[in-house]
mmCIF file of C-alpha atoms in Angstrom:
data_model
loop_
_atom_site.group_PDB
_atom_site.id
_atom_site.type_symbol
_atom_site.label_atom_id
_atom_site.label_comp_id
_atom_site.label_asym_id
_atom_site.label_seq_id
_atom_site.Cartn_x
_atom_site.Cartn_y
_atom_site.Cartn_z
ATOM 1 C CA MET A 284 17.815 28.906 82.649
ATOM 2 C CA THR A 285 17.097 25.986 80.337
ATOM 3 C CA PRO A 286 13.881 26.565 78.318
ATOM 4 C CA GLY A 287 10.976 24.501 79.565
ATOM 5 C CA ARG A 288 12.326 24.137 83.107
ATOM 6 C CA PRO A 289 10.075 25.338 85.941
ATOM 7 C CA HIS A 290 10.771 28.896 87.026
ATOM 8 C CA THR A 291 11.635 29.587 90.617
ATOM 9 C CA GLY A 292 10.850 32.579 92.775
ATOM 10 C CA TYR A 293 8.159 35.194 92.159
ATOM 11 C CA GLY A 294 5.735 33.354 94.486
ATOM 12 C CA MET A 295 4.138 31.975 91.360
ATOM 13 C CA THR A 296 3.813 28.389 92.491
ATOM 14 C CA SER A 297 1.655 29.120 95.518
ATOM 15 C CA GLN A 298 -1.841 27.674 95.594
ATOM 16 C CA ARG A 299 -3.137 31.046 96.732
ATOM 17 C CA THR A 300 -1.881 32.731 93.551
ATOM 18 C CA ARG A 301 -3.535 30.129 91.352
ATOM 19 C CA ALA A 302 -6.714 30.214 93.436
ATOM 20 C CA ARG A 303 -7.028 33.958 92.817
ATOM 21 C CA MET A 304 -6.846 33.358 89.068
ATOM 22 C CA ILE A 305 -9.589 30.724 89.294
ATOM 23 C CA GLU A 306 -11.809 33.075 91.316
ATOM 24 C CA ARG A 307 -11.356 35.753 88.646
ATOM 25 C CA LEU A 308 -12.456 33.254 85.995
ATOM 26 C CA ARG A 309 -15.579 32.443 88.023
ATOM 27 C CA GLU A 310 -16.331 36.156 88.344
ATOM 28 C CA GLN A 311 -16.038 36.453 84.547
ATOM 29 C CA GLY A 312 -18.683 33.765 84.080
ATOM 30 C CA ILE A 313 -16.816 30.469 83.739
ATOM 31 C CA VAL A 314 -19.029 27.862 85.430
ATOM 32 C CA ASP A 315 -17.601 24.489 84.300
ATOM 33 C CA GLU A 316 -15.827 23.295 87.432
ATOM 34 C CA GLU A 317 -13.874 20.644 85.538
ATOM 35 C CA VAL A 318 -12.436 23.323 83.250
ATOM 36 C CA LEU A 319 -11.546 25.472 86.255
ATOM 37 C CA ALA A 320 -9.889 22.480 87.946
ATOM 38 C CA ALA A 321 -7.901 21.716 84.782
ATOM 39 C CA ILE A 322 -6.609 25.293 84.592
ATOM 40 C CA ALA A 323 -5.779 25.275 88.309
ATOM 41 C CA ALA A 324 -3.774 22.063 87.830
ATOM 42 C CA VAL A 325 -1.454 23.448 85.130
ATOM 43 C CA PRO A 326 1.470 25.631 86.343
ATOM 44 C CA ARG A 327 1.229 28.476 83.820
ATOM 45 C CA HIS A 328 4.520 30.001 85.012
ATOM 46 C CA VAL A 329 6.356 27.039 83.457
ATOM 47 C CA PHE A 330 5.034 28.002 80.014
ATOM 48 C CA VAL A 331 5.895 31.730 79.939
ATOM 49 C CA GLU A 332 9.237 33.419 79.425
ATOM 50 C CA GLU A 333 11.195 33.650 82.677
ATOM 51 C CA ALA A 334 11.236 37.457 82.527
ATOM 52 C CA LEU A 335 7.414 37.409 82.513
ATOM 53 C CA ALA A 336 6.944 34.727 85.190
ATOM 54 C CA SER A 337 5.743 37.308 87.731
ATOM 55 C CA ARG A 338 2.746 37.913 85.413
ATOM 56 C CA ALA A 339 1.992 34.257 84.700
ATOM 57 C CA TYR A 340 -1.298 34.187 86.634
ATOM 58 C CA GLU A 341 -2.632 37.507 85.400
ATOM 59 C CA ASP A 342 -5.619 37.220 83.096
ATOM 60 C CA THR A 343 -3.721 38.406 80.059
ATOM 61 C CA ALA A 344 -2.018 37.091 76.938
ATOM 62 C CA LEU A 345 1.781 37.207 77.123
ATOM 63 C CA PRO A 346 4.411 37.220 74.333
ATOM 64 C CA LEU A 347 6.269 33.993 73.566
ATOM 65 C CA GLY A 348 8.604 35.253 70.865
ATOM 66 C CA PHE A 349 8.222 34.438 67.155
ATOM 67 C CA SER A 350 5.303 36.965 67.087
ATOM 68 C CA GLN A 351 3.180 34.500 69.081
ATOM 69 C CA THR A 352 1.429 34.712 72.462
ATOM 70 C CA ILE A 353 0.258 32.438 75.258
ATOM 71 C CA SER A 354 -3.506 32.868 75.396
ATOM 72 C CA GLN A 355 -5.299 34.724 78.168
ATOM 73 C CA PRO A 356 -6.580 32.223 80.791
ATOM 74 C CA TYR A 357 -10.169 33.479 80.389
ATOM 75 C CA VAL A 358 -10.093 32.810 76.639
ATOM 76 C CA VAL A 359 -8.659 29.309 77.168
ATOM 77 C CA ALA A 360 -11.392 28.597 79.727
ATOM 78 C CA ARG A 361 -14.138 30.098 77.549
ATOM 79 C CA MET A 362 -13.179 28.095 74.476
ATOM 80 C CA ILE A 363 -12.857 24.786 76.308
ATOM 81 C CA GLU A 364 -16.082 25.363 78.265
ATOM 82 C CA ALA A 365 -17.961 25.997 75.008
ATOM 83 C CA LEU A 366 -16.490 22.847 73.457
ATOM 84 C CA ARG A 367 -17.454 20.740 76.502
ATOM 85 C CA ALA A 368 -21.017 21.991 76.920
ATOM 86 C CA GLY A 369 -23.193 18.868 77.183
ATOM 87 C CA ARG A 370 -20.462 16.490 76.010
ATOM 88 C CA ASP A 371 -16.960 15.112 76.553
ATOM 89 C CA LEU A 372 -14.055 16.440 74.490
ATOM 90 C CA GLY A 373 -13.053 12.999 73.195
ATOM 91 C CA LYS A 374 -10.241 12.886 70.647
ATOM 92 C CA THR A 375 -9.004 16.474 70.430
ATOM 93 C CA LEU A 376 -6.865 18.402 67.933
ATOM 94 C CA GLU A 377 -5.302 21.745 68.807
ATOM 95 C CA ILE A 378 -4.155 23.995 65.963
ATOM 96 C CA GLY A 379 -1.379 26.305 67.160
ATOM 97 C CA ALA A 380 0.287 24.512 70.063
ATOM 98 C CA GLY A 381 2.479 27.517 70.875
ATOM 99 C CA CYS A 382 4.276 26.877 74.176
ATOM 100 C CA GLY A 383 2.083 23.864 75.009
ATOM 101 C CA TYR A 384 -0.034 25.538 77.714
ATOM 102 C CA GLN A 385 -3.494 25.015 76.256
ATOM 103 C CA ALA A 386 -2.608 21.446 75.263
ATOM 104 C CA ALA A 387 -1.626 20.798 78.888
ATOM 105 C CA VAL A 388 -5.023 22.075 80.045
ATOM 106 C CA LEU A 389 -6.817 19.931 77.448
ATOM 107 C CA ALA A 390 -4.850 16.889 78.597
ATOM 108 C CA GLN A 391 -6.405 17.290 82.048
ATOM 109 C CA LEU A 392 -9.809 16.736 80.442
ATOM 110 C CA THR A 393 -9.260 14.034 77.816
ATOM 111 C CA ASP A 394 -6.761 11.244 77.164
ATOM 112 C CA GLU A 395 -6.299 11.932 73.437
ATOM 113 C CA VAL A 396 -4.749 15.305 72.605
ATOM 114 C CA TYR A 397 -2.966 16.064 69.344
ATOM 115 C CA ALA A 398 -1.383 19.486 68.816
ATOM 116 C CA VAL A 399 0.051 21.008 65.641
ATOM 117 C CA GLU A 400 2.531 23.906 65.531
ATOM 118 C CA ARG A 401 4.059 25.470 62.415
ATOM 119 C CA ILE A 402 7.077 27.146 64.104
ATOM 120 C CA ALA A 403 9.734 24.514 64.877
ATOM 121 C CA PRO A 404 11.542 26.358 67.736
ATOM 122 C CA LEU A 405 8.197 26.984 69.439
ATOM 123 C CA LEU A 406 7.270 23.320 69.075
ATOM 124 C CA ALA A 407 10.598 22.371 70.675
ATOM 125 C CA LYS A 408 9.784 24.710 73.567
ATOM 126 C CA ALA A 409 6.329 23.115 73.948
ATOM 127 C CA LYS A 410 7.933 19.669 74.155
ATOM 128 C CA LEU A 411 10.305 20.833 76.899
ATOM 129 C CA ASN A 412 7.510 22.552 78.812
ATOM 130 C CA LEU A 413 5.238 19.505 78.715
ATOM 131 C CA ARG A 414 8.111 17.264 79.744
ATOM 132 C CA ALA A 415 8.886 19.613 82.660
ATOM 133 C CA ILE A 416 5.394 19.071 84.097
ATOM 134 C CA LYS A 417 5.488 15.349 83.223
ATOM 135 C CA GLN A 418 2.589 15.681 80.783
ATOM 136 C CA LEU A 419 3.183 12.879 78.300
ATOM 137 C CA LYS A 420 -0.311 12.499 76.805
ATOM 138 C CA VAL A 421 0.007 15.277 74.227
ATOM 139 C CA ARG A 422 1.170 14.230 70.744
ATOM 140 C CA LEU A 423 2.906 17.127 69.020
ATOM 141 C CA LYS A 424 3.480 17.566 65.276
ATOM 142 C CA HIS A 425 5.413 20.166 63.275
ATOM 143 C CA ALA A 426 2.972 20.983 60.478
ATOM 144 C CA ASP A 427 0.833 23.653 58.824
ATOM 145 C CA GLY A 428 -2.279 23.842 60.994
ATOM 146 C CA GLN A 429 -4.542 24.893 58.124
ATOM 147 C CA PHE A 430 -4.329 21.309 56.893
ATOM 148 C CA GLY A 431 -5.089 19.805 60.295
ATOM 149 C CA LEU A 432 -3.687 16.346 60.991
ATOM 150 C CA PRO A 433 -5.261 14.003 58.430
ATOM 151 C CA GLU A 434 -3.315 10.932 59.546
ATOM 152 C CA ALA A 435 -4.998 11.053 62.972
ATOM 153 C CA ALA A 436 -8.467 12.228 61.857
ATOM 154 C CA PRO A 437 -11.357 12.260 62.549
ATOM 155 C CA PHE A 438 -11.481 14.345 65.729
ATOM 156 C CA ASP A 439 -14.370 14.789 68.135
ATOM 157 C CA THR A 440 -13.048 18.238 69.048
ATOM 158 C CA ILE A 441 -10.895 20.805 67.234
ATOM 159 C CA ILE A 442 -9.658 23.989 68.921
ATOM 160 C CA VAL A 443 -7.865 26.646 66.865
ATOM 161 C CA ALA A 444 -5.558 29.108 68.646
ATOM 162 C CA ALA A 445 -5.076 31.558 65.758
ATOM 163 C CA ALA A 446 -7.525 33.677 63.774
ATOM 164 C CA ALA A 447 -8.552 32.507 60.315
ATOM 165 C CA ALA A 448 -10.104 34.696 57.634
ATOM 166 C CA HIS A 449 -12.425 31.770 56.846
ATOM 167 C CA VAL A 450 -12.957 28.288 58.247
ATOM 168 C CA PRO A 451 -10.277 25.952 56.804
ATOM 169 C CA ARG A 452 -12.036 23.269 54.763
ATOM 170 C CA ALA A 453 -9.550 20.587 55.874
ATOM 171 C CA LEU A 454 -10.541 21.133 59.506
ATOM 172 C CA LEU A 455 -14.238 20.793 58.700
ATOM 173 C CA GLN A 456 -13.512 17.541 56.868
ATOM 174 C CA GLN A 457 -11.520 16.195 59.831
ATOM 175 C CA LEU A 458 -14.326 16.864 62.311
ATOM 176 C CA ALA A 459 -16.089 13.634 63.302
ATOM 177 C CA PRO A 460 -19.898 13.296 63.021
ATOM 178 C CA ASN A 461 -21.399 15.135 66.026
ATOM 179 C CA GLY A 462 -17.975 16.742 66.516
ATOM 180 C CA ARG A 463 -17.409 20.321 67.584
ATOM 181 C CA MET A 464 -14.831 22.942 66.607
ATOM 182 C CA ILE A 465 -14.093 26.407 67.945
ATOM 183 C CA LEU A 466 -11.952 29.049 66.281
ATOM 184 C CA PRO A 467 -11.475 32.814 66.146
ATOM 185 C CA LEU A 468 -12.738 34.066 62.796
ATOM 186 C CA GLY A 469 -11.966 37.398 61.145
ATOM 187 C CA THR A 470 -9.102 39.776 60.367
ATOM 188 C CA ALA A 471 -9.540 43.370 61.560
ATOM 189 C CA THR A 472 -12.220 42.245 63.998
ATOM 190 C CA GLN A 473 -12.452 38.692 65.286
ATOM 191 C CA GLN A 474 -15.130 36.596 66.918
ATOM 192 C CA LEU A 475 -15.126 33.122 68.429
ATOM 193 C CA VAL A 476 -17.202 30.769 66.305
ATOM 194 C CA LEU A 477 -18.436 27.387 67.562
ATOM 195 C CA ILE A 478 -19.171 24.852 64.819
ATOM 196 C CA ASP A 479 -21.217 21.701 65.429
ATOM 197 C CA ARG A 480 -21.157 18.977 62.801
ATOM 198 C CA ARG A 481 -24.697 17.664 62.523
ATOM 199 C CA ALA A 482 -25.995 14.943 60.229
ATOM 200 C CA GLU A 483 -27.446 17.470 57.798
ATOM 201 C CA ALA A 484 -25.102 20.451 58.102
ATOM 202 C CA TYR A 485 -22.434 22.373 59.991
ATOM 203 C CA VAL A 486 -24.132 24.699 62.492
ATOM 204 C CA GLU A 487 -22.294 27.889 63.501
ATOM 205 C CA THR A 488 -22.781 29.803 66.747
ATOM 206 C CA ARG A 489 -21.134 33.208 67.199
ATOM 207 C CA LEU A 490 -19.643 33.888 70.638
ATOM 208 C CA ASP A 491 -17.290 36.510 72.126
ATOM 209 C CA ALA A 492 -15.204 39.150 70.366
ATOM 210 C CA VAL A 493 -11.529 38.163 70.682
ATOM 211 C CA ARG A 494 -8.055 39.103 69.516
ATOM 212 C CA PHE A 495 -5.677 36.366 68.292
ATOM 213 C CA VAL A 496 -2.560 36.246 66.142
ATOM 214 C CA PRO A 497 -3.400 35.284 62.533
ATOM 215 C CA LEU A 498 -3.472 31.706 61.292
ATOM 216 C CA LEU A 499 -0.603 31.615 58.813
ATOM 217 C CA SER A 500 0.284 29.045 56.180
ATOM 218 C CA GLY A 501 3.547 27.172 55.774
ATOM 219 C CA VAL A 502 6.050 25.914 58.336
ATOM 220 C CA GLU A 503 9.153 27.552 59.811
#
């Protein structure tokens, strides 16, 4: 099957299957109904490998190849809910586009989504996947995510889908005044960190323990 084309079979496209996933997210504490609706609207089975399509709506991360994963739905929901709390996402940058799934969810919630991916074949797959679901809002770039996307900065929201040992300075600099960023921080152990850019300082809030692939430098 051509990469990025919708998978058939497995019963994965049924509304009931997706509804069960959304109910699980509610049970886990996700309360932002707009986030839940955005996740329900994106056919996750399109974004996973065909051999794993039967597991597309499980609440688990799944391998994408290239030592990367598609994030667990709960983690996607948790990160976006934290970013949205009390505000709109506005102009949003995703670091680590992967297969394009999280960018597709973000595009349900804001009209300006930029996504950076360092692995060229994975970026090509993301383009095909987004085209398959007719999601044309997302602007994709092959680049080293540690440097952000300076030509499109500043961003109201930055979401990082790989774990950094420390907060990349370039991303802090590209965060707009009153902007908000979330990223997994740490090596052996990782924790989600929410960063608010205030007039006087960057304010960090520590959230859940998580497990992400590392944020690597360079492009492939």
